[in-house]
mmCIF file with all atom_site columns, C-alpha atoms and ligand atoms in Angstrom:
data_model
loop_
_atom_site.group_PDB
_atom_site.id
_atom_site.type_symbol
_atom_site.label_atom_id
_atom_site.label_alt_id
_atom_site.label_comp_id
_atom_site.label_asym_id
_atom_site.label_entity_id
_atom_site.label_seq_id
_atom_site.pdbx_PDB_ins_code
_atom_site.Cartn_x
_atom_site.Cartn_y
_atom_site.Cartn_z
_atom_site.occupancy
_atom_site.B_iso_or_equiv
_atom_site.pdbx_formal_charge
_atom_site.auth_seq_id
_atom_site.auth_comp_id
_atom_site.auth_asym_id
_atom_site.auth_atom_id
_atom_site.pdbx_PDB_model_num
ATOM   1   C CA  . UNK A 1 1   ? -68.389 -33.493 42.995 1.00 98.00 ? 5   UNK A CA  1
ATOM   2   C CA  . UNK A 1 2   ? -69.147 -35.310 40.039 1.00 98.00 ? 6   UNK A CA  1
ATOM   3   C CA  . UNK A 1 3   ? -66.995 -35.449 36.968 1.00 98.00 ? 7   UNK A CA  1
ATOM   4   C CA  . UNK A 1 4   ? -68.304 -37.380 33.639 1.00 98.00 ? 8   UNK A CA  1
ATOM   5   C CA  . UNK A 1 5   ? -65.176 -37.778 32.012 1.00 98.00 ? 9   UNK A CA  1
ATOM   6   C CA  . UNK A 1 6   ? -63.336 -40.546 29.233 1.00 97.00 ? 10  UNK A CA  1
ATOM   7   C CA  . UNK A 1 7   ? -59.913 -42.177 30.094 1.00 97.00 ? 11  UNK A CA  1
ATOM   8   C CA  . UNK A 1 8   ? -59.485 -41.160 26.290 1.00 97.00 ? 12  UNK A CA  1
ATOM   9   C CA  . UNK A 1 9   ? -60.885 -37.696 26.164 1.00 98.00 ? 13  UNK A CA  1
ATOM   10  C CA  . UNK A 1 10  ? -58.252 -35.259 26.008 1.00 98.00 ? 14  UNK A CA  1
ATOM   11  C CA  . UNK A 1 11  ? -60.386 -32.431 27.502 1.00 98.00 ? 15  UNK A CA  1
ATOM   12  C CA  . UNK A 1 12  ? -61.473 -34.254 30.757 1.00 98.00 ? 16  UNK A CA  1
ATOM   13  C CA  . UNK A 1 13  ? -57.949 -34.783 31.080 1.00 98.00 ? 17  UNK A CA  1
ATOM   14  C CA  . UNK A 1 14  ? -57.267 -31.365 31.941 1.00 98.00 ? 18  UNK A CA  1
ATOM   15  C CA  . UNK A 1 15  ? -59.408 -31.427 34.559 1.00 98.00 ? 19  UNK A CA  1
ATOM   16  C CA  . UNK A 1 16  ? -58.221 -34.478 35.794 1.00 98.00 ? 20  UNK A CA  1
ATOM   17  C CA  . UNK A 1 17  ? -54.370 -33.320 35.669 1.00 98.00 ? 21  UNK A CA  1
ATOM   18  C CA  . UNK A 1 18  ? -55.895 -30.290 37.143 1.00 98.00 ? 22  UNK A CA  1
ATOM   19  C CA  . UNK A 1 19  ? -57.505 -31.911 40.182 1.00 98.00 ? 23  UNK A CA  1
ATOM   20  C CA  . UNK A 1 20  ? -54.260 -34.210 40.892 1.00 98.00 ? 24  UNK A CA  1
ATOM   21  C CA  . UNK A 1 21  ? -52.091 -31.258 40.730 1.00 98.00 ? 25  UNK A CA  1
ATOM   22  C CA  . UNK A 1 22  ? -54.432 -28.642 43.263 1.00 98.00 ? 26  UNK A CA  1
ATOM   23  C CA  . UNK A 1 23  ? -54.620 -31.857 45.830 1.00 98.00 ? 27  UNK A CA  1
ATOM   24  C CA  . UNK A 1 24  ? -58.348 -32.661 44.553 1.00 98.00 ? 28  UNK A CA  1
ATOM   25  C CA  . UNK A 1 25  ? -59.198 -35.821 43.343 1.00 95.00 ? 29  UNK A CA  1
ATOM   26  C CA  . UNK A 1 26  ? -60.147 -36.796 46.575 1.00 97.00 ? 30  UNK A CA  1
ATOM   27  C CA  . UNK A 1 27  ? -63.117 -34.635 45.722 1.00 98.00 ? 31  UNK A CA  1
ATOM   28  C CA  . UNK A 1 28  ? -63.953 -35.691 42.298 1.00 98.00 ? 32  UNK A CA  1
ATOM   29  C CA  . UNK A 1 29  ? -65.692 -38.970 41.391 1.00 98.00 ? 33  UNK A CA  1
ATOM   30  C CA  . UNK A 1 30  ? -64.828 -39.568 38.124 1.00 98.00 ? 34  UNK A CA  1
ATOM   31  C CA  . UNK A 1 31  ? -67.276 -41.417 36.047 1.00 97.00 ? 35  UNK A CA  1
ATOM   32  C CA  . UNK A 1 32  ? -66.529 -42.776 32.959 1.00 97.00 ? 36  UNK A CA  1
ATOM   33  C CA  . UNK A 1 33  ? -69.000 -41.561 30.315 1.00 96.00 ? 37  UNK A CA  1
ATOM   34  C CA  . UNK A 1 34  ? -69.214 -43.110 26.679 1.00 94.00 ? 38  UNK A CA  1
ATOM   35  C CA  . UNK A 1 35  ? -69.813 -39.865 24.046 1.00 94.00 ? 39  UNK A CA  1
ATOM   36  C CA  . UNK A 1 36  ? -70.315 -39.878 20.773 1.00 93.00 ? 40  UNK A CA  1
ATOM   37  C CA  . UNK A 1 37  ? -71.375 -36.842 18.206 1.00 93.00 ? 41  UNK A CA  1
ATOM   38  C CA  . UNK A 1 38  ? -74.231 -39.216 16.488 1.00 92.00 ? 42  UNK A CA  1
ATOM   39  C CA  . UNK A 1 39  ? -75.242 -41.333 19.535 1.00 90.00 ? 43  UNK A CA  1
ATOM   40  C CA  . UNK A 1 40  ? -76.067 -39.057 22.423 1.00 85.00 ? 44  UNK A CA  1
ATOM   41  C CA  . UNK A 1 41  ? -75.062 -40.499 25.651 1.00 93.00 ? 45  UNK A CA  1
ATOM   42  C CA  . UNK A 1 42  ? -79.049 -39.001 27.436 1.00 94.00 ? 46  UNK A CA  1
ATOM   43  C CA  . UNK A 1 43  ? -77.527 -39.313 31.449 1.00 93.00 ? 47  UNK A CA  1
ATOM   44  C CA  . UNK A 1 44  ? -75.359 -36.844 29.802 1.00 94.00 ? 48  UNK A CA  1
ATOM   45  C CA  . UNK A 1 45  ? -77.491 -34.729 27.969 1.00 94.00 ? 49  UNK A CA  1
ATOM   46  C CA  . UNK A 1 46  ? -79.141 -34.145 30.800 1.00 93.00 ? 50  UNK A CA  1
ATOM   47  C CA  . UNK A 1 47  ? -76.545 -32.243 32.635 1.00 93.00 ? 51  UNK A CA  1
ATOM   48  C CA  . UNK A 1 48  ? -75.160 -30.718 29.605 1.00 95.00 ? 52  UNK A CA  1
ATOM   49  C CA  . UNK A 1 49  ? -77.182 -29.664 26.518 1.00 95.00 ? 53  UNK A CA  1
ATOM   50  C CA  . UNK A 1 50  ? -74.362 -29.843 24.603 1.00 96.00 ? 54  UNK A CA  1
ATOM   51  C CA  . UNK A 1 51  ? -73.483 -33.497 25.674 1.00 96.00 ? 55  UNK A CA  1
ATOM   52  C CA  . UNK A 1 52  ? -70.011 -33.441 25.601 1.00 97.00 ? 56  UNK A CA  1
ATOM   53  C CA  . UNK A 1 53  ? -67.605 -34.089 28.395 1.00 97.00 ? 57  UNK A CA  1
ATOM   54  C CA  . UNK A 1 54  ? -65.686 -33.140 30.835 1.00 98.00 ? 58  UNK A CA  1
ATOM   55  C CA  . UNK A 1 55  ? -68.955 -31.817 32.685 1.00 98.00 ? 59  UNK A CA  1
ATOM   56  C CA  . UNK A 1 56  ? -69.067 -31.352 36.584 1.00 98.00 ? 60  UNK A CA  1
ATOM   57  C CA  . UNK A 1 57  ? -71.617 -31.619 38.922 1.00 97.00 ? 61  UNK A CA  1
ATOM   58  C CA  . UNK A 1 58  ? -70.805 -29.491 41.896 1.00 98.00 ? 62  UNK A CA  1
ATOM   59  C CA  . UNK A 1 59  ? -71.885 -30.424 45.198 1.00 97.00 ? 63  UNK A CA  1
ATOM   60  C CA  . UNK A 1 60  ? -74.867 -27.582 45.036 1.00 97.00 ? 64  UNK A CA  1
ATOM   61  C CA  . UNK A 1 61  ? -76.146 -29.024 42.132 1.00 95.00 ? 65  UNK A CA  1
ATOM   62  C CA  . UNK A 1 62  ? -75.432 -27.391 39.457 1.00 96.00 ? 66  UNK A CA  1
ATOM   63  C CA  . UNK A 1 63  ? -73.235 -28.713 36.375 1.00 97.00 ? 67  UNK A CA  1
ATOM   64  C CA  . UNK A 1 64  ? -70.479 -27.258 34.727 1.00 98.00 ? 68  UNK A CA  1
ATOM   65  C CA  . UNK A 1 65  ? -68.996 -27.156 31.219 1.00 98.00 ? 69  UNK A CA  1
ATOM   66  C CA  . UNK A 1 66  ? -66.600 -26.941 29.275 1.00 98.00 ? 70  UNK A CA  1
ATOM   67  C CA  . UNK A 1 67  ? -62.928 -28.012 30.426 1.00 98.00 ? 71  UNK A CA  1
ATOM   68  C CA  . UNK A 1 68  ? -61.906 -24.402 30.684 1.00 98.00 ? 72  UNK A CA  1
ATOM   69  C CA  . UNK A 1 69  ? -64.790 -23.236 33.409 1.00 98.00 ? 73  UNK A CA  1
ATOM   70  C CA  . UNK A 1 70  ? -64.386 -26.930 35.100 1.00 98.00 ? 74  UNK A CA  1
ATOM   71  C CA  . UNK A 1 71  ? -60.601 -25.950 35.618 1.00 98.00 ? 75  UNK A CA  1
ATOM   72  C CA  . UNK A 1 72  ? -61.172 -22.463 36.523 1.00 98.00 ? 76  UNK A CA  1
ATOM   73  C CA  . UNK A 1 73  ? -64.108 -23.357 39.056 1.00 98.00 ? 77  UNK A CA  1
ATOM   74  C CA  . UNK A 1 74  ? -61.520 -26.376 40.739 1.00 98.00 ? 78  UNK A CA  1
ATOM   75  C CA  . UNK A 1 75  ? -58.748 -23.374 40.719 1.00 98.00 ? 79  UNK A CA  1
ATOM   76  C CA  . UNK A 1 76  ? -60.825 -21.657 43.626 1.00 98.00 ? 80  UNK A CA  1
ATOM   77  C CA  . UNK A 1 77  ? -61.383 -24.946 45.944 1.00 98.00 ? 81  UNK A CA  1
ATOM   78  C CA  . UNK A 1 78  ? -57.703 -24.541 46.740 1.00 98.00 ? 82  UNK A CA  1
ATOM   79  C CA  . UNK A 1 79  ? -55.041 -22.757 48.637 1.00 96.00 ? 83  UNK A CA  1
ATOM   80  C CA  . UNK A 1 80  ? -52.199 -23.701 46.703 1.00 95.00 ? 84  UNK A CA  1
ATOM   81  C CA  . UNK A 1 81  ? -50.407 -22.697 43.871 1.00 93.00 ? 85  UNK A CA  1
ATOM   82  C CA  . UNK A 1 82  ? -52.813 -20.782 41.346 1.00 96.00 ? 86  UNK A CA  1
ATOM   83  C CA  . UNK A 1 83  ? -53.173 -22.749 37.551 1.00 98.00 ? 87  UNK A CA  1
ATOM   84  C CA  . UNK A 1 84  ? -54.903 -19.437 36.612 1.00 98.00 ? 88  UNK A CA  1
ATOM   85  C CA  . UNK A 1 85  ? -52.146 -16.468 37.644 1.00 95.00 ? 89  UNK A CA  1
ATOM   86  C CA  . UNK A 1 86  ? -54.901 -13.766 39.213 1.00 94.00 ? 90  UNK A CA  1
ATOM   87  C CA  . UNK A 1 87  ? -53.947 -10.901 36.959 1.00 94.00 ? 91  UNK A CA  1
ATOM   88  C CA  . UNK A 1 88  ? -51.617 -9.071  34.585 1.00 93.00 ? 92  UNK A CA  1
ATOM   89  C CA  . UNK A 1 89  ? -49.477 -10.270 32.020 1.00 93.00 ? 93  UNK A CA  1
ATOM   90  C CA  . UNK A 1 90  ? -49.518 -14.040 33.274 1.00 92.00 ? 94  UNK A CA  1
ATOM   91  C CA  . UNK A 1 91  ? -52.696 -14.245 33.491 1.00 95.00 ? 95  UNK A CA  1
ATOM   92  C CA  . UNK A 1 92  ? -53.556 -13.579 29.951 1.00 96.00 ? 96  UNK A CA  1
ATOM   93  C CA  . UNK A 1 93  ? -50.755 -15.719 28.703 1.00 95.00 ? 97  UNK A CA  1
ATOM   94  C CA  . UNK A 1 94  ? -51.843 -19.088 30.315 1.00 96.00 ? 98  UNK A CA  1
ATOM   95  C CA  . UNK A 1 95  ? -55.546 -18.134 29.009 1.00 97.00 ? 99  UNK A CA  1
ATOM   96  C CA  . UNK A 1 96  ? -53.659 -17.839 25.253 1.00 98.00 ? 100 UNK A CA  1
ATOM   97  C CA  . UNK A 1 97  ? -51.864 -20.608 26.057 1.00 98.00 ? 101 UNK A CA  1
ATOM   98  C CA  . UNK A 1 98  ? -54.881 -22.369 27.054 1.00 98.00 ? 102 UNK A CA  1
ATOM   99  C CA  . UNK A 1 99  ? -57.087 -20.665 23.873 1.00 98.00 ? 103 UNK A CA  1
ATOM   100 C CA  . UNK A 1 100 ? -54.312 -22.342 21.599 1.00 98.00 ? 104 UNK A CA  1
ATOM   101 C CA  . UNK A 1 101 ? -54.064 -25.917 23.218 1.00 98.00 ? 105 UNK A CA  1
ATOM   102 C CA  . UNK A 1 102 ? -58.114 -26.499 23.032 1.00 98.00 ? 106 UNK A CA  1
ATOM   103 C CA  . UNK A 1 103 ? -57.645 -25.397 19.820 1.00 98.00 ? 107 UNK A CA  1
ATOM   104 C CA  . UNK A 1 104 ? -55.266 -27.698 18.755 1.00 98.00 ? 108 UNK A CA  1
ATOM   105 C CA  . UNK A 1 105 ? -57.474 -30.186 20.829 1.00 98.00 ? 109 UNK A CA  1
ATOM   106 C CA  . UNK A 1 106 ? -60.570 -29.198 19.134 1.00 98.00 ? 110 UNK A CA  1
ATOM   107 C CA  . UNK A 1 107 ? -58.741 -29.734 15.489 1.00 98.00 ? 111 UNK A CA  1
ATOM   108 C CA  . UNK A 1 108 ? -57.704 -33.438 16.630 1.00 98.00 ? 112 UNK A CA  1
ATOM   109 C CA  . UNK A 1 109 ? -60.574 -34.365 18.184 1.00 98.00 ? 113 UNK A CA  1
ATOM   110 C CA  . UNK A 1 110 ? -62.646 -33.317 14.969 1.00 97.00 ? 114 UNK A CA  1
ATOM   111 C CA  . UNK A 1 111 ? -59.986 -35.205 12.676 1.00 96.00 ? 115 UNK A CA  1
ATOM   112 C CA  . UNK A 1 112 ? -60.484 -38.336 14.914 1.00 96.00 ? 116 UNK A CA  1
ATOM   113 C CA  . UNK A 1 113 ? -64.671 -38.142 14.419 1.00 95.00 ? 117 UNK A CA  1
ATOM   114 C CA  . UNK A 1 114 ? -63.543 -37.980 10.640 1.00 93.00 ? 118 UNK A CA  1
ATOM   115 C CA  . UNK A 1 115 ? -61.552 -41.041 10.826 1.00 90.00 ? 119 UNK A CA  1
ATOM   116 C CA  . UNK A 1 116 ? -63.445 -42.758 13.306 1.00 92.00 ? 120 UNK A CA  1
ATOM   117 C CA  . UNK A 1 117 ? -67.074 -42.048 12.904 1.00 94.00 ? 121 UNK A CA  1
ATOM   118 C CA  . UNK A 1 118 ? -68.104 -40.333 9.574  1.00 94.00 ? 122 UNK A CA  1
ATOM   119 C CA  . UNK A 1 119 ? -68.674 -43.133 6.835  1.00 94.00 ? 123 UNK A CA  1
ATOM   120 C CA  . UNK A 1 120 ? -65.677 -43.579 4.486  1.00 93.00 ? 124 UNK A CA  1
ATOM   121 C CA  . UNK A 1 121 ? -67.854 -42.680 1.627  1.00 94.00 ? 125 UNK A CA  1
ATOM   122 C CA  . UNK A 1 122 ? -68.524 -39.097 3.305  1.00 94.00 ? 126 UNK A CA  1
ATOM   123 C CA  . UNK A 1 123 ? -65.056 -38.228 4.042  1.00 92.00 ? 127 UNK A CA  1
ATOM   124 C CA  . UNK A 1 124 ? -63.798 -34.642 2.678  1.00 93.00 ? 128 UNK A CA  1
ATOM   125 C CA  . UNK A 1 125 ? -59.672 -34.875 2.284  1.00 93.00 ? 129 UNK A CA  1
ATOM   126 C CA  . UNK A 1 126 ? -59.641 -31.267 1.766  1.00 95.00 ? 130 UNK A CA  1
ATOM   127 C CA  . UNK A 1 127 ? -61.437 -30.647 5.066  1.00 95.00 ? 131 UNK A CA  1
ATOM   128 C CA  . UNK A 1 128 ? -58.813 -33.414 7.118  1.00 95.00 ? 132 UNK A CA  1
ATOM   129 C CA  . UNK A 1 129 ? -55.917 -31.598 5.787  1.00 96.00 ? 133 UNK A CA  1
ATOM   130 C CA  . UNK A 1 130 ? -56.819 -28.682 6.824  1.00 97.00 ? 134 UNK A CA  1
ATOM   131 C CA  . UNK A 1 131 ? -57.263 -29.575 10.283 1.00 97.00 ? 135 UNK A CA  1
ATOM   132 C CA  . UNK A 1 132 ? -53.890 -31.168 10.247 1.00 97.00 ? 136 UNK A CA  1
ATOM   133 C CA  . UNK A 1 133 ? -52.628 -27.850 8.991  1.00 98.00 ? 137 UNK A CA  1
ATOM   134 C CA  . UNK A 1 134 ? -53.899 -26.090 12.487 1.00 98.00 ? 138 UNK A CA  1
ATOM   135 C CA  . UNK A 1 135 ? -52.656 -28.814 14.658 1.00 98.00 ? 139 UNK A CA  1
ATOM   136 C CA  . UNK A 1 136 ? -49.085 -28.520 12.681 1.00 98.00 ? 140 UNK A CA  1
ATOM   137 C CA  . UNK A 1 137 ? -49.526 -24.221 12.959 1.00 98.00 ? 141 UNK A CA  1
ATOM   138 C CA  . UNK A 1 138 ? -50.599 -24.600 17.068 1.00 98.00 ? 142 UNK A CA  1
ATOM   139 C CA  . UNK A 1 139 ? -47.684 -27.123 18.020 1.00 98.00 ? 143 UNK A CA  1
ATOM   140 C CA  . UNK A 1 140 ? -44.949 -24.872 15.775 1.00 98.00 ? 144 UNK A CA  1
ATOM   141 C CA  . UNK A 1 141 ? -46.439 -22.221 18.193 1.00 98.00 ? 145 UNK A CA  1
ATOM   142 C CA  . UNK A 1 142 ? -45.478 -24.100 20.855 1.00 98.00 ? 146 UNK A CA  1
ATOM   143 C CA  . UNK A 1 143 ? -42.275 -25.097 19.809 1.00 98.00 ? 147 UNK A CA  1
ATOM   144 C CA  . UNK A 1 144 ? -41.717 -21.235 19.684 1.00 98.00 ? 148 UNK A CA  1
ATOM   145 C CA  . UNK A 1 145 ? -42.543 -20.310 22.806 1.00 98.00 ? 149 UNK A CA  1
ATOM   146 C CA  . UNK A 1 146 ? -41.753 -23.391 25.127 1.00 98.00 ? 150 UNK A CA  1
ATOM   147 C CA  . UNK A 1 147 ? -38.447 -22.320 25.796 1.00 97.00 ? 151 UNK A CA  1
ATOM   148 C CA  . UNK A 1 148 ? -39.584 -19.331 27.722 1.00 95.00 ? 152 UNK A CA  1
ATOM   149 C CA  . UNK A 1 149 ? -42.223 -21.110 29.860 1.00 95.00 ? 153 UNK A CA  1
ATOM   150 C CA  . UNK A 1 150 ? -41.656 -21.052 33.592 1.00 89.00 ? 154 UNK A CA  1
ATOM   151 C CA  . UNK A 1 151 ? -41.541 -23.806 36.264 1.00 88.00 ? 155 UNK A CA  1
ATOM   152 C CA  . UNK A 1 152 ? -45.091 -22.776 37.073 1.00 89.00 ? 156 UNK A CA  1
ATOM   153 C CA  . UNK A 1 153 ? -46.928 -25.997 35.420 1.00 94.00 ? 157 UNK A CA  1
ATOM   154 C CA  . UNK A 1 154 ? -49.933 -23.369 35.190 1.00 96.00 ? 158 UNK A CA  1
ATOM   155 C CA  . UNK A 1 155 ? -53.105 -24.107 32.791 1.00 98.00 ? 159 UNK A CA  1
ATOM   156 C CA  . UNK A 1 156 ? -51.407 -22.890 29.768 1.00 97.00 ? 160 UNK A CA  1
ATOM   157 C CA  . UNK A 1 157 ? -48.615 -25.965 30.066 1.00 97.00 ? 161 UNK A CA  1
ATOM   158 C CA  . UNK A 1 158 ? -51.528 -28.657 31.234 1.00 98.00 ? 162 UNK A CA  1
ATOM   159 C CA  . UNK A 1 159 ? -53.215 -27.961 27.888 1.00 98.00 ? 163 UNK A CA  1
ATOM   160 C CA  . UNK A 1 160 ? -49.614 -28.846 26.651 1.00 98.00 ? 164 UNK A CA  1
ATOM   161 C CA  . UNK A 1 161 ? -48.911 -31.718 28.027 1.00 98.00 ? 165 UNK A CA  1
ATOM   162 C CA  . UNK A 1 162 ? -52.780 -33.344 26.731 1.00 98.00 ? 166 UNK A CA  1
ATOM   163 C CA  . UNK A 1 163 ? -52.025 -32.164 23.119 1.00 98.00 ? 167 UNK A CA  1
ATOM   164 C CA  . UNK A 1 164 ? -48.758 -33.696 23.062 1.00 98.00 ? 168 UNK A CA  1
ATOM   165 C CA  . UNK A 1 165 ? -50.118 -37.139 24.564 1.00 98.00 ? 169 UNK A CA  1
ATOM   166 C CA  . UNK A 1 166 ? -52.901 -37.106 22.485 1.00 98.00 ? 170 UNK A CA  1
ATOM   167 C CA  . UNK A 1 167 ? -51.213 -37.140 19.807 1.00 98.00 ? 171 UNK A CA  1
ATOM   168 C CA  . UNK A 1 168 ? -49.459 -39.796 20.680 1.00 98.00 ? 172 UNK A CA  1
ATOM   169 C CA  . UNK A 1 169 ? -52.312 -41.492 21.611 1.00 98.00 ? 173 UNK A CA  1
ATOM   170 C CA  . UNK A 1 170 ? -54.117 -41.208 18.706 1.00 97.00 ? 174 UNK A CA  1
ATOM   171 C CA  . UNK A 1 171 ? -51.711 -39.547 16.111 1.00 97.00 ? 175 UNK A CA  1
ATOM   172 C CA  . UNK A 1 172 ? -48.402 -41.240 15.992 1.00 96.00 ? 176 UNK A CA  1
ATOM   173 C CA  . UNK A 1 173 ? -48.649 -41.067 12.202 1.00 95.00 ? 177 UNK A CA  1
ATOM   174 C CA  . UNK A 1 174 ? -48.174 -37.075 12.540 1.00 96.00 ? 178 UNK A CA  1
ATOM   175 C CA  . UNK A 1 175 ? -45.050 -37.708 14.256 1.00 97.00 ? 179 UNK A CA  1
ATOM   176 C CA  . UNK A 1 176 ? -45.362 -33.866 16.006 1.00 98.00 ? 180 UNK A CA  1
ATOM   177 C CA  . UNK A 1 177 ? -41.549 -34.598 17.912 1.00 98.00 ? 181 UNK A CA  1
ATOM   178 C CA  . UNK A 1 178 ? -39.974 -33.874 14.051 1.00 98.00 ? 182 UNK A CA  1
ATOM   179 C CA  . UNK A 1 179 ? -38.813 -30.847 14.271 1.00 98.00 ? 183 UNK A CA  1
ATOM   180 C CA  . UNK A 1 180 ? -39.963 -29.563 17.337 1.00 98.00 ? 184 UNK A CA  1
ATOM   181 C CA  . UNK A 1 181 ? -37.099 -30.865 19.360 1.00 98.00 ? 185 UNK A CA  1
ATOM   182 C CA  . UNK A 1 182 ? -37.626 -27.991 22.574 1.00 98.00 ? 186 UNK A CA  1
ATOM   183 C CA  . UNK A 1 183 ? -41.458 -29.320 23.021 1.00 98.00 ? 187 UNK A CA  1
ATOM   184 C CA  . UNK A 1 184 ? -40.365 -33.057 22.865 1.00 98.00 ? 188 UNK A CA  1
ATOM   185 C CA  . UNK A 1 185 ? -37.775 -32.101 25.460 1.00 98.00 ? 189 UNK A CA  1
ATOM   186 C CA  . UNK A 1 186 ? -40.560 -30.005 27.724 1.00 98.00 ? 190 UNK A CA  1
ATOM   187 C CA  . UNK A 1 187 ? -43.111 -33.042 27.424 1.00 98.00 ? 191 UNK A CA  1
ATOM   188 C CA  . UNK A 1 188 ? -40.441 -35.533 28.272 1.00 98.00 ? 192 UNK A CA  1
ATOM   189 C CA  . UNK A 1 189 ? -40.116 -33.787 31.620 1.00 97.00 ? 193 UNK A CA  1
ATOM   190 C CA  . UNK A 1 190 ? -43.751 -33.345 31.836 1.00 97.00 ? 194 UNK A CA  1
ATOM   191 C CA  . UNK A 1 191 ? -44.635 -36.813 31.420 1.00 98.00 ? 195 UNK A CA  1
ATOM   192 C CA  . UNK A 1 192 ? -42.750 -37.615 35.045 1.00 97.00 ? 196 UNK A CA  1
ATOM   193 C CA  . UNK A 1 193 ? -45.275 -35.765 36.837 1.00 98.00 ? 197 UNK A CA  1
ATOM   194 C CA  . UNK A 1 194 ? -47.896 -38.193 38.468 1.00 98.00 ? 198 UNK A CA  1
ATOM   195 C CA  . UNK A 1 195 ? -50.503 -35.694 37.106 1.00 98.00 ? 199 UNK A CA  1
ATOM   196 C CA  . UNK A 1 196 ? -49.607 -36.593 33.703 1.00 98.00 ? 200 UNK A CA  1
ATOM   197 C CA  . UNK A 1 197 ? -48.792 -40.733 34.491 1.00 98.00 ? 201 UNK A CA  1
ATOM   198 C CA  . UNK A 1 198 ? -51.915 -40.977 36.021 1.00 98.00 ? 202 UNK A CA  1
ATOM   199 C CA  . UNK A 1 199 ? -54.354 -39.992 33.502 1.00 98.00 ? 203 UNK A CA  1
ATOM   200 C CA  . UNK A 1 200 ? -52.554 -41.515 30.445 1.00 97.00 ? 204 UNK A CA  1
ATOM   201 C CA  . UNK A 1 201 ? -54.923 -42.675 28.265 1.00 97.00 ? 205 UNK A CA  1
ATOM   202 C CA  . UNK A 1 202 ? -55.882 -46.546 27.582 1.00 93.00 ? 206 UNK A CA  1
ATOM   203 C CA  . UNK A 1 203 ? -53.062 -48.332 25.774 1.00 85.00 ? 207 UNK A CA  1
HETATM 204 N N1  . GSH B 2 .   ? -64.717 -27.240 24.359 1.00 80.46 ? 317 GSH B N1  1
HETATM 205 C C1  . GSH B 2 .   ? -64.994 -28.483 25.041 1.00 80.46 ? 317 GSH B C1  1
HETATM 206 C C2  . GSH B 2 .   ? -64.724 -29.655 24.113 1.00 80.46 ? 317 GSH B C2  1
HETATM 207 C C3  . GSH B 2 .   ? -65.152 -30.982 24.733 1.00 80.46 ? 317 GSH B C3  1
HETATM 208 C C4  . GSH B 2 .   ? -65.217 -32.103 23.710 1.00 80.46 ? 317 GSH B C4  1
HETATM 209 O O1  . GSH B 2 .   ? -65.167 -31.872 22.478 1.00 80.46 ? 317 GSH B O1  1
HETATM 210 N N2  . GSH B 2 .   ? -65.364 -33.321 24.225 1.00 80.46 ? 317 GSH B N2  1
HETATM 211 C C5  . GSH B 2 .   ? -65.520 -34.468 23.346 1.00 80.46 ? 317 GSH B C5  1
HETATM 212 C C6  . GSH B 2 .   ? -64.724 -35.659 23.892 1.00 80.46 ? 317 GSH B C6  1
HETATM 213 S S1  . GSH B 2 .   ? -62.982 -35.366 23.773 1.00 80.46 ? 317 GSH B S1  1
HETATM 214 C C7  . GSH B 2 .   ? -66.984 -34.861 23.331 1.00 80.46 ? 317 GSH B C7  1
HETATM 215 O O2  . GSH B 2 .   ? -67.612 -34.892 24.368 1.00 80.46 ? 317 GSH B O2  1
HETATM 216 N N3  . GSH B 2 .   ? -67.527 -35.172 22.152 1.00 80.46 ? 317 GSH B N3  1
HETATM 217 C C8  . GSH B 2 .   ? -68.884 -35.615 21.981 1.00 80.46 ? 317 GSH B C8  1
HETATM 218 C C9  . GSH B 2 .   ? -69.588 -34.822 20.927 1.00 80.46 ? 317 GSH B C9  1
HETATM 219 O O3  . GSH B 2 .   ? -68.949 -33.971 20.244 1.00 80.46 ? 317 GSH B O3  1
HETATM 220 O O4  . GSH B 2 .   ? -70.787 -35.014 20.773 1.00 80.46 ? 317 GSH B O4  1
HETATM 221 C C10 . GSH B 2 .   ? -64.154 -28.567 26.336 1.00 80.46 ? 317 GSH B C10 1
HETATM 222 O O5  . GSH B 2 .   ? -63.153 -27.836 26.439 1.00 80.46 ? 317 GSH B O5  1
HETATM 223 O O6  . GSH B 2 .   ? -64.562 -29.270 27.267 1.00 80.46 ? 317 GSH B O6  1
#
């Protein structure tokens, strides 16, 4: 299999924690893809319309997208521990979990296009802030609920741990550890796992 990922995208790196932790990175050749919302990357765009990454080519062929399908699909090549419990009450809570760490994801990653690739002149303030004000809402969520989270490091707590390093990858200035002194702990453990040290982004 094929993976077109970015050491700094925070979405591939799901999959790629994903792939460590369910004993399959033998299986995936990662290849490091530049993207960029005004300068489509057309190897990519071929493989997914929507030319964003992580995408996966499966040995049949066929190419998968977004993180969340990519993660399921690798959940099934496996015969250990599940990342997506089969059913019932667990199951829907790692797929919330999940629902609320790509959405704090998806807030960040649009706040670093802002600051990164829209022209200075074209920036909205308003807009900024009010992504800010989602990624604040999701990680007070987390704060909330980390206490209660199992051993299990299921998909709910990967999406975790890439919110909380992206954000200190590319938002130290939001200083998230300030008052959320349970999900500092939880990522402090997290961040031993070779999962997690081994798809740090670039320093
Ligand atoms: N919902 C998607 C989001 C993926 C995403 O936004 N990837 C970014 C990189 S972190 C990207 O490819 N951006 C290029 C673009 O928006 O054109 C997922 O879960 O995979």
């Amino acid at each position: 299999m094929k993976l077109r990922t970015n050491r700094a995208s925070p979405f591939a790196r799901k999959v790629r924690m994903l792939a460590r932790e369910a004993g399959l990175s033998g299986r995936v050749e990662e290849i490091e893809s530049a993207v960029s919302p005004v300068a489509p990357n057309e190897t990519l765009a071929r493989e997914n319309p929507l030319v964003k990454i992580p995408a996966l080519v499966t040995d049949s062929g066929e190419t998968l997208y977004d993180s969340a399908v990519i993660c399921e699909y690798l959940d099934t090549l496996h015969a250990g521990q599940r990342f997506f419990p089969a059913s019932g009450p667990q199951r829907f809570s790692a797929l919330r979990r999940q629902a609320l760490t790509d959405g704090i994801l998806e807030a960040a990653v649009l706040c670093r296009y802002e600051a990164a690739v829209r022209p200075e002149a074209l920036r909205w303030h308003d807009w900024i802030e009010g992504q800010k004000r989602k990624i604040r809402g999701g990680l007070d969520a987390l704060e909330g609920e980390v206490s209660v989270w199992g051993d299990d490091f299921d998909i709910g707590q990967i999406g975790a741990a890439c919110v909380c390093g992206y954000l200190d990858f590319r938002f130290a200035d939001l200083d998230w550890r300030a008052g959320r002194p349970k999900l500092a702990a939880w990522f402090e453990r997290a961040a031993q796992r070779p999962s997690v040290k081994e798809t740090a982004p670039p320093s």
